[in-house]
């Protein structure tokens, strides 16, 4: 069974921090220590805490300059049984006696998953500081093992039960295995009884179920609470992301009539490049060469498509072609882009807090980005008034910028950008606004999703100017469903003169 030690660390200025250390543990200034003390008077490795018999610990000085004292007695090595205090370089580390789990399961009775989980949650309410900043899974495993021992059973015989409890306590419950499945690109929870996934572009049901609405709500809370966000009846919808970058949206009753709804868009650690997209049939080589040339000569490109058509994937692939000596700023509502260039600054919008304060929208971040000397600006998705600021950036020397919009065709994409610019409420005449769009954007790449689950480019269109009140578009490539291949228009791209 894992040996844990509950401690209270008190700094020289009197600030107190509760921690749980897994033995053997190290204390020092070094970043690899179990307890990192950022104080120049503390050695990189100051001392070690080793497990001894029963609840006792061995405290061993690791050759520190300031030395240690155990219960006010200076020493190089000592044995201590909590409660005890280690003094080092003006800091105090109080070793606290372990609090045993109450016997929530009758001795000799059957072990119930819900009862065990309830026991742990009760201890979290009693000792919340012990989990803060610590490895929650290690702490919860210790408490589960103690509860099983209290029931007269051996933890080693209930490894599967412990793993199932930990899924509910620190994971996302029954959908945790789906997050580990590399073929799953999206997870859709429609209340506790319906869980759907997308695999290889096709949506299919699973036989997984949550126990009830409360289990779904707890999974959602475990996602949003570390992000400083909330979800409740006063704020029944929230966006967020998992530690691996996967995008999350949740909405609960009263807005979701049939129970809490959770949607997770998986994040790919291995972002696809254009070569990989060619192999998957998303485009052909001449189109890839065209897009590569457009990116290299700093064309402003809008990637358009419906939900789930692969806009972010295409944006990542095009960004791979940006030279490594350029300063790139990415701006996103929820960070998804994965650029590999060395000089990248990532900005992420922030929603309002529980009091409705502190929101930082994408539009503000675009304005900040313009003051940060960017060579290129990449906006993950234009959804509102930030479209106007993006156009102005494209028209004021920040060529080579990229963004995505939700639209069904290149013409619709331009109309949607105009509509979003009107949301800025700056009083620009439609004529001036349309002129901004025509001058700023060079290419629109339209993506589509097909019945077989495949995603591909359906059109590449170039803006060629205006005739009267209409922006002129010239199709360079278009997908021909009848022949099952792309057709080139034969028109030379106007941006060729920049190459």
Coordinates of C-alpha atoms in Angstrom, one line a residue:
X1 CA 0.0 0.0 0.0
X2 CA 1.3 3.5 -0.9
X3 CA 2.8 5.3 2.1
X4 CA 1.7 8.9 2.3
X5 CA 2.7 11.6 4.8
X6 CA 0.5 14.6 5.6
X7 CA 2.5 17.8 6.3
X8 CA 2.0 21.5 6.9
X9 CA 4.8 23.7 5.5
X10 CA 5.1 27.1 7.1
X11 CA 7.3 29.8 5.4
X12 CA 9.4 32.4 7.3
X13 CA 6.7 35.0 6.7
X14 CA 4.1 32.7 8.4
X15 CA 2.2 31.5 5.3
X16 CA 0.9 27.9 5.7
X17 CA 0.5 25.3 3.0
X18 CA -1.0 21.8 3.5
X19 CA 0.6 19.0 1.4
X20 CA 0.6 15.3 1.0
X21 CA 4.0 13.7 0.3
X22 CA 4.5 10.2 -1.1
X23 CA 7.4 8.5 0.7
X24 CA 10.3 8.5 0.1
X25 CA 10.1 12.3 -0.4
X26 CA 12.7 15.0 -1.0
X27 CA 12.6 18.7 0.1
X28 CA 14.7 21.4 -1.5
X29 CA 14.9 24.2 -4.1
X30 CA 15.4 21.8 -7.0
X31 CA 12.5 21.4 -9.4
X32 CA 12.6 17.6 -9.1
X33 CA 12.0 17.7 -5.3
X34 CA 8.7 16.4 -3.9
X35 CA 8.3 19.7 -2.0
X36 CA 9.9 22.6 -3.9
X37 CA 10.9 25.5 -1.6
X38 CA 11.9 28.5 -3.7
X39 CA 14.2 30.1 -1.2
X40 CA 18.0 30.9 -1.9
X41 CA 18.7 29.8 1.7
X42 CA 17.5 26.3 0.9
X43 CA 19.8 23.8 -0.9
X44 CA 18.8 22.2 -4.2
X45 CA 18.3 19.0 -2.2
X46 CA 18.0 19.9 1.4
X47 CA 16.8 16.7 3.1
X48 CA 15.0 13.4 2.5
X49 CA 12.1 11.9 4.3
X50 CA 12.2 8.1 4.3
X51 CA 9.6 5.6 5.5
X52 CA 10.5 3.7 8.7
X53 CA 8.6 1.2 10.8
X54 CA 4.9 1.8 11.3
X55 CA 4.2 5.6 11.1
X56 CA 7.7 6.6 11.9
X57 CA 9.9 8.5 9.3
X58 CA 13.7 8.9 8.9
X59 CA 14.8 12.4 8.3
X60 CA 18.2 12.6 6.5
X61 CA 20.1 15.8 5.8
X62 CA 21.4 15.7 2.2
X63 CA 24.5 17.8 2.9
X64 CA 22.6 21.1 3.1
X65 CA 24.4 24.3 4.1
X66 CA 21.7 25.5 6.5
X67 CA 21.2 22.1 8.1
X68 CA 18.1 20.7 9.7
X69 CA 16.6 20.4 13.2
X70 CA 14.0 17.8 14.2
X71 CA 11.8 18.9 17.1
X72 CA 14.4 21.7 17.7
X73 CA 17.3 19.3 17.9
X74 CA 20.0 19.9 15.2
X75 CA 20.9 16.7 13.5
X76 CA 22.2 15.0 10.4
X77 CA 19.8 12.1 10.7
X78 CA 16.9 11.4 13.0
X79 CA 13.8 9.2 13.4
X80 CA 10.5 11.0 13.9
X81 CA 6.9 9.9 14.5
X82 CA 4.2 12.4 13.7
X83 CA 3.4 14.8 15.1
X84 CA 6.9 16.2 14.7
X85 CA 8.5 19.4 13.3
X86 CA 11.5 19.8 11.0
X87 CA 13.1 23.3 11.0
X88 CA 15.3 24.3 7.9
X89 CA 16.5 27.6 6.7
X90 CA 13.8 29.5 8.6
X91 CA 11.0 27.2 7.3
X92 CA 9.0 24.7 9.3
X93 CA 7.6 21.4 8.1
X94 CA 5.1 19.9 10.5
X95 CA 4.6 16.1 10.1
X96 CA 1.0 15.4 10.9
X97 CA -0.5 12.1 12.1
X98 CA -2.6 10.3 9.6
X99 CA -6.3 10.5 10.0
X100 CA -7.8 7.0 9.5
X101 CA -10.8 6.5 7.4
X102 CA -14.0 5.9 9.3
X103 CA -15.4 2.3 8.8
X104 CA -18.0 3.2 6.3
X105 CA -18.2 -0.4 5.1
X106 CA -19.2 -3.1 7.6
X107 CA -16.5 -5.6 8.4
X108 CA -17.1 -8.7 6.3
X109 CA -19.7 -7.0 4.2
X110 CA -19.7 -6.5 0.4
X111 CA -17.7 -3.6 -0.9
X112 CA -19.9 -1.2 -2.8
X113 CA -18.4 1.2 -5.3
X114 CA -20.8 4.0 -4.4
X115 CA -20.1 3.6 -0.7
X116 CA -16.3 3.8 -1.3
X117 CA -16.6 6.8 -3.4
X118 CA -18.9 8.4 -0.8
X119 CA -16.2 7.7 1.9
X120 CA -13.6 9.5 -0.2
X121 CA -15.8 12.5 -0.9
X122 CA -16.6 12.8 2.8
X123 CA -12.9 13.0 3.6
X124 CA -12.4 15.6 0.9
X125 CA -15.0 17.7 2.6
X126 CA -13.2 17.2 6.0
X127 CA -9.7 17.7 4.7
X128 CA -9.9 19.7 1.4
X129 CA -6.4 21.2 1.8
X130 CA -4.8 17.8 1.7
X131 CA -5.7 17.4 -2.0
X132 CA -4.9 20.9 -3.1
X133 CA -1.6 20.9 -5.0
X134 CA -1.0 17.2 -4.4
X135 CA -1.4 14.2 -6.6
X136 CA -5.1 13.6 -6.1
X137 CA -5.0 10.1 -7.5
X138 CA -2.4 9.0 -5.0
X139 CA -4.3 10.6 -2.1
X140 CA -7.6 9.0 -3.2
X141 CA -6.0 5.6 -3.7
X142 CA -4.6 5.7 -0.2
X143 CA -8.1 6.6 1.3
X144 CA -9.7 3.8 -0.8
X145 CA -7.2 1.3 0.5
X146 CA -7.8 2.4 4.0
X147 CA -11.6 2.0 3.6
X148 CA -11.1 -1.5 2.2
X149 CA -8.8 -2.5 5.0
X150 CA -11.4 -1.1 7.5
X151 CA -13.9 -3.5 5.9
X152 CA -11.6 -6.4 6.7
X153 CA -10.5 -6.9 3.1
X154 CA -7.1 -6.7 1.4
X155 CA -6.7 -3.8 -1.2
X156 CA -4.7 -6.0 -3.5
X157 CA -7.7 -8.3 -4.1
X158 CA -9.8 -5.3 -5.2
X159 CA -7.6 -3.6 -7.8
X160 CA -10.3 -3.4 -10.4
X161 CA -12.8 -1.8 -7.9
X162 CA -10.2 0.7 -6.9
X163 CA -9.5 1.6 -10.5
X164 CA -13.2 2.0 -11.2
X165 CA -13.6 4.3 -8.2
X166 CA -10.6 6.4 -9.3
X167 CA -12.2 6.8 -12.7
X168 CA -15.1 8.5 -11.0
X169 CA -13.0 10.5 -8.5
X170 CA -10.2 11.9 -10.7
X171 CA -11.2 10.9 -14.2
X172 CA -14.4 11.4 -16.2
X173 CA -16.1 8.2 -15.1
X174 CA -17.3 5.8 -17.8
X175 CA -16.1 7.9 -20.7
X176 CA -12.5 7.7 -19.5
X177 CA -11.7 4.7 -21.8
X178 CA -13.0 6.7 -24.8
X179 CA -10.5 9.5 -24.1
X180 CA -7.7 6.9 -24.4
X181 CA -9.0 5.5 -27.7
X182 CA -7.0 7.1 -30.5
X183 CA -9.7 6.4 -33.1
X184 CA -12.3 8.5 -31.2
X185 CA -12.3 12.1 -32.4
X186 CA -15.5 13.3 -30.6
X187 CA -17.4 12.2 -27.6
X188 CA -21.1 13.2 -27.2
X189 CA -22.9 12.6 -23.9
X190 CA -26.7 13.2 -24.2
X191 CA -27.7 12.8 -20.6
X192 CA -26.6 9.8 -18.5
X193 CA -28.1 7.0 -20.8
X194 CA -26.8 8.0 -24.3
X195 CA -23.1 8.3 -25.1
X196 CA -22.1 8.6 -28.8
X197 CA -18.7 8.8 -30.4
X198 CA -17.3 9.8 -33.7
X199 CA -14.8 7.3 -35.2
X200 CA -13.2 8.0 -38.6
X201 CA -15.8 10.6 -39.4
X202 CA -18.8 8.4 -38.6
X203 CA -21.0 8.9 -35.5
X204 CA -22.0 5.7 -33.6
X205 CA -23.6 4.9 -30.3
X206 CA -21.8 3.1 -27.4
X207 CA -23.1 0.8 -24.7
X208 CA -21.7 3.0 -21.9
X209 CA -23.9 4.8 -19.4
X210 CA -23.5 7.1 -16.5
X211 CA -25.3 6.1 -13.3
X212 CA -27.5 9.3 -13.3
X213 CA -27.6 13.0 -14.0
X214 CA -25.4 13.6 -10.9
X215 CA -22.6 11.5 -12.3
X216 CA -22.5 13.5 -15.6
X217 CA -22.6 16.8 -13.6
X218 CA -19.7 15.6 -11.4
X219 CA -17.7 14.8 -14.6
X220 CA -18.4 18.2 -16.0
X221 CA -17.4 19.9 -12.7
X222 CA -14.1 18.0 -12.7
X223 CA -13.3 19.6 -16.0
X224 CA -14.4 23.2 -15.4
X225 CA -13.4 23.7 -11.7
X226 CA -9.6 23.6 -12.3
X227 CA -10.2 26.2 -15.1
X228 CA -11.7 28.6 -12.6
X229 CA -15.1 28.3 -14.3
X230 CA -18.5 27.4 -13.0
X231 CA -21.6 25.6 -14.2
X232 CA -24.9 25.7 -12.3
X233 CA -28.4 26.9 -12.8
X234 CA -27.3 30.5 -12.8
X235 CA -24.6 29.7 -15.4
X236 CA -25.8 26.6 -17.2
X237 CA -23.4 26.5 -20.1
X238 CA -19.6 26.5 -20.2
X239 CA -16.7 26.0 -22.6
X240 CA -13.3 24.6 -21.5
X241 CA -10.6 22.2 -22.3
X242 CA -9.0 19.1 -20.9
X243 CA -5.3 19.0 -19.9
X244 CA -4.5 17.4 -23.3
X245 CA -6.0 20.3 -25.1
X246 CA -9.3 18.6 -26.1
X247 CA -12.1 21.1 -26.4
X248 CA -15.1 20.7 -24.1
X249 CA -18.6 22.2 -24.1
X250 CA -21.2 21.5 -21.5
X251 CA -24.8 22.6 -21.0
X252 CA -27.1 21.5 -18.2
X253 CA -30.8 21.8 -17.2
X254 CA -32.9 23.9 -17.4
X255 CA -31.4 24.7 -20.9
X256 CA -30.8 21.0 -21.6
X257 CA -34.2 19.4 -21.2
X258 CA -33.2 15.7 -21.0
X259 CA -30.2 16.0 -18.7
X260 CA -26.7 17.3 -18.8
X261 CA -25.0 17.4 -22.2
X262 CA -21.3 17.1 -22.6
X263 CA -19.4 17.3 -25.9
X264 CA -15.6 16.7 -26.1
X265 CA -13.7 17.4 -29.3
X266 CA -10.5 15.4 -29.1
X267 CA -7.1 17.1 -29.6
X268 CA -4.6 15.4 -31.8
X269 CA -1.0 15.6 -30.4
X270 CA 0.3 14.5 -33.8
X271 CA -1.0 17.5 -35.9
X272 CA -1.4 16.4 -39.6
X273 CA 0.7 18.2 -42.2
X274 CA -0.3 18.7 -45.8
X275 CA 1.5 15.5 -46.8
X276 CA -0.6 13.5 -44.4
X277 CA -3.8 15.2 -45.6
X278 CA -2.9 14.3 -49.2
X279 CA -2.7 10.6 -48.1
X280 CA -6.1 10.9 -46.4
X281 CA -7.6 12.3 -49.6
X282 CA -8.3 15.8 -48.2
X283 CA -6.6 17.4 -51.2
X284 CA -4.2 16.5 -54.0
X285 CA -0.6 17.5 -54.6
X286 CA -1.2 20.4 -57.0
X287 CA -3.6 22.0 -54.5
X288 CA -1.1 21.4 -51.7
X289 CA 1.6 23.2 -53.8
X290 CA -0.8 26.1 -54.5
X291 CA -1.6 26.5 -50.8
X292 CA 2.1 26.1 -49.9
X293 CA 3.0 28.9 -52.3
X294 CA 0.1 31.1 -51.0
X295 CA 1.3 30.7 -47.4
X296 CA 5.0 31.3 -48.3
X297 CA 4.2 34.5 -50.2
X298 CA 2.1 35.8 -47.3
X299 CA -1.4 35.6 -48.6
X300 CA -4.2 36.1 -46.1
X301 CA -6.2 32.9 -46.1
X302 CA -9.7 32.2 -44.7
X303 CA -10.6 28.5 -44.1
X304 CA -14.3 28.0 -44.3
X305 CA -16.5 25.0 -43.5
X306 CA -19.3 23.6 -41.4
X307 CA -18.9 21.9 -38.0
X308 CA -16.5 19.0 -38.0
X309 CA -15.2 19.6 -41.5
X310 CA -11.5 19.8 -40.4
X311 CA -11.0 23.6 -40.3
X312 CA -8.6 23.5 -37.4
X313 CA -6.7 20.6 -38.9
X314 CA -6.2 22.5 -42.1
X315 CA -5.2 25.6 -40.2
X316 CA -2.6 23.6 -38.4
X317 CA -1.3 22.1 -41.6
X318 CA -0.9 25.5 -43.4
X319 CA 0.8 27.0 -40.4
X320 CA 3.5 24.3 -40.7
X321 CA 4.6 26.1 -43.8
X322 CA 5.3 29.5 -42.1
X323 CA 9.1 30.1 -42.0
X324 CA 10.8 29.5 -38.6
X325 CA 12.2 33.0 -38.4
X326 CA 8.8 34.7 -38.2
X327 CA 7.1 35.8 -35.0
X328 CA 3.6 34.2 -34.9
X329 CA 0.8 35.1 -32.6
X330 CA -2.1 32.7 -32.2
X331 CA -5.4 33.8 -30.7
X332 CA -8.1 31.3 -29.8
X333 CA -11.3 31.0 -27.7
X334 CA -10.0 27.6 -26.5
X335 CA -6.4 26.7 -27.3
X336 CA -6.3 24.0 -30.0
X337 CA -3.6 25.0 -32.4
X338 CA -0.3 23.1 -32.2
X339 CA 2.4 25.1 -34.0
X340 CA 6.0 23.8 -34.1
X341 CA 7.9 27.0 -35.0
X342 CA 10.2 28.3 -32.3
X343 CA 8.8 31.8 -32.1
X344 CA 5.1 31.4 -31.2
X345 CA 3.1 33.4 -28.7
X346 CA -0.2 31.8 -27.8
X347 CA -3.1 33.9 -26.4
X348 CA -6.4 32.5 -25.2
X349 CA -9.7 34.4 -24.5
X350 CA -11.1 34.3 -21.0
X351 CA -14.8 34.1 -20.0
X352 CA -16.3 36.1 -17.1
X353 CA -15.9 34.8 -13.6
X354 CA -18.7 33.9 -11.2
X355 CA -19.4 37.6 -10.6
X356 CA -19.6 38.3 -14.3
X357 CA -16.3 40.2 -14.3
X358 CA -12.9 39.7 -15.9
X359 CA -13.9 38.6 -19.4
X360 CA -11.2 39.1 -22.1
X361 CA -12.8 38.4 -25.5
X362 CA -10.9 37.5 -28.7
X363 CA -11.4 41.1 -30.0
X364 CA -9.3 42.5 -27.2
X365 CA -6.6 39.9 -27.8
X366 CA -6.4 40.9 -31.5
X367 CA -5.8 44.5 -30.4
X368 CA -3.1 43.4 -27.9
X369 CA -1.5 41.2 -30.6
X370 CA -1.1 44.2 -32.9
X371 CA 1.1 45.8 -30.3
X372 CA 3.3 42.8 -29.9
X373 CA 5.2 43.1 -33.2
X374 CA 3.7 40.0 -35.0
X375 CA 4.8 38.9 -38.4
X376 CA 1.7 36.8 -38.7
X377 CA -1.6 36.6 -36.7
X378 CA -3.6 33.4 -36.6
X379 CA -7.1 33.6 -35.2
X380 CA -8.4 30.1 -34.5
X381 CA -12.0 31.1 -35.4
X382 CA -13.7 34.4 -36.1
X383 CA -17.2 34.4 -34.5
X384 CA -18.0 38.0 -33.9
X385 CA -16.7 41.6 -33.8
X386 CA -13.1 40.5 -33.8
X387 CA -13.5 40.0 -37.6
X388 CA -13.2 43.7 -38.1
X389 CA -10.0 43.9 -36.2
X390 CA -8.6 40.9 -38.1
X391 CA -9.4 42.6 -41.4
X392 CA -7.7 45.8 -40.3
X393 CA -4.6 43.9 -39.3
X394 CA -4.5 42.2 -42.7
X395 CA -4.8 45.6 -44.3
X396 CA -2.1 47.3 -42.3
X397 CA 1.0 45.2 -43.0
X398 CA 0.2 41.9 -41.2
X399 CA 0.1 39.8 -44.4
X400 CA 0.1 36.1 -44.2
X401 CA -2.6 35.9 -41.5
X402 CA -4.9 32.9 -41.2
X403 CA -8.3 32.3 -39.7
X404 CA -11.4 30.1 -39.9
X405 CA -15.1 30.8 -40.2
X406 CA -18.3 28.7 -40.2
X407 CA -19.8 29.0 -43.7
X408 CA -21.1 26.7 -46.5
X409 CA -19.3 28.3 -49.4
X410 CA -16.6 30.9 -50.2
X411 CA -19.3 33.5 -51.1
X412 CA -21.1 32.7 -47.8
X413 CA -17.8 33.0 -45.9
X414 CA -17.4 36.6 -47.2
X415 CA -21.0 37.5 -46.4
X416 CA -20.5 36.1 -42.9
X417 CA -17.3 38.1 -42.3
X418 CA -19.2 41.2 -43.3
X419 CA -22.0 40.4 -40.9
X420 CA -19.5 39.8 -38.1
X421 CA -17.8 43.2 -38.8
X422 CA -21.2 44.9 -38.4
X423 CA -21.3 43.4 -34.9
X424 CA -18.4 45.7 -34.0
X425 CA -20.9 48.6 -34.2
X426 CA -18.4 51.2 -35.4
X427 CA -20.7 52.7 -38.0
X428 CA -18.7 51.8 -41.1
X429 CA -20.8 52.1 -44.3
X430 CA -21.4 48.8 -46.0
X431 CA -19.5 50.0 -49.0
X432 CA -16.3 50.7 -47.0
X433 CA -16.7 47.4 -45.2
X434 CA -17.0 45.4 -48.4
X435 CA -13.9 47.2 -49.7
X436 CA -12.0 46.1 -46.5
X437 CA -13.0 42.5 -47.1
X438 CA -12.0 42.6 -50.8
X439 CA -8.6 44.2 -50.1
X440 CA -7.7 42.1 -47.0
X441 CA -8.5 38.5 -48.0
X442 CA -6.6 36.7 -50.8
X443 CA -7.9 33.1 -50.6
X444 CA -10.9 31.2 -49.2
X445 CA -10.4 27.4 -48.7
X446 CA -13.8 25.7 -48.4
X447 CA -14.0 22.4 -46.6
X448 CA -16.7 19.8 -46.7
X449 CA -17.7 16.6 -44.9
X450 CA -19.2 13.7 -46.8
X451 CA -21.6 10.9 -45.9
X452 CA -18.9 8.4 -45.7
X453 CA -17.2 10.4 -43.0
X454 CA -14.4 11.8 -45.2
X455 CA -13.4 15.5 -45.1
X456 CA -11.8 17.3 -48.0
X457 CA -11.4 20.6 -49.7
X458 CA -14.4 21.3 -52.0
X459 CA -13.2 24.6 -53.4
X460 CA -10.3 27.0 -53.4
X461 CA -11.4 30.5 -54.4
X462 CA -9.3 33.6 -54.9
X463 CA -10.6 37.2 -54.4
X464 CA -9.9 39.3 -57.5
X465 CA -11.4 42.6 -56.5
X466 CA -14.8 44.3 -56.8
X467 CA -17.1 45.0 -59.7
X468 CA -19.6 47.5 -58.5
X469 CA -21.0 46.3 -55.1
X470 CA -20.0 42.7 -55.7
X471 CA -16.7 41.0 -54.5
X472 CA -15.3 39.0 -57.4
X473 CA -14.3 35.4 -56.7
X474 CA -12.3 33.2 -59.1
X475 CA -12.4 29.4 -58.4
X476 CA -9.0 27.8 -58.7
X477 CA -10.0 24.2 -57.7
X478 CA -13.3 22.6 -57.1
X479 CA -14.3 19.1 -56.1
X480 CA -16.3 17.3 -58.8
X481 CA -18.6 14.8 -57.1
X482 CA -19.5 13.2 -60.5
X483 CA -16.0 12.2 -61.3
X484 CA -14.7 11.9 -57.7
X485 CA -11.7 14.2 -58.3
X486 CA -10.7 17.8 -58.2
X487 CA -11.0 20.0 -61.3
X488 CA -8.6 22.9 -61.8
X489 CA -10.1 26.0 -63.4
X490 CA -6.9 26.7 -65.3
X491 CA -6.8 30.3 -64.2
X492 CA -3.4 31.4 -62.9
X493 CA -3.6 32.7 -59.3
X494 CA -3.2 36.5 -59.0
X495 CA -0.9 36.1 -56.1
X496 CA 1.7 34.5 -58.4
X497 CA 3.2 38.0 -58.9
X498 CA 4.3 38.0 -55.2
X499 CA 6.3 34.8 -55.6

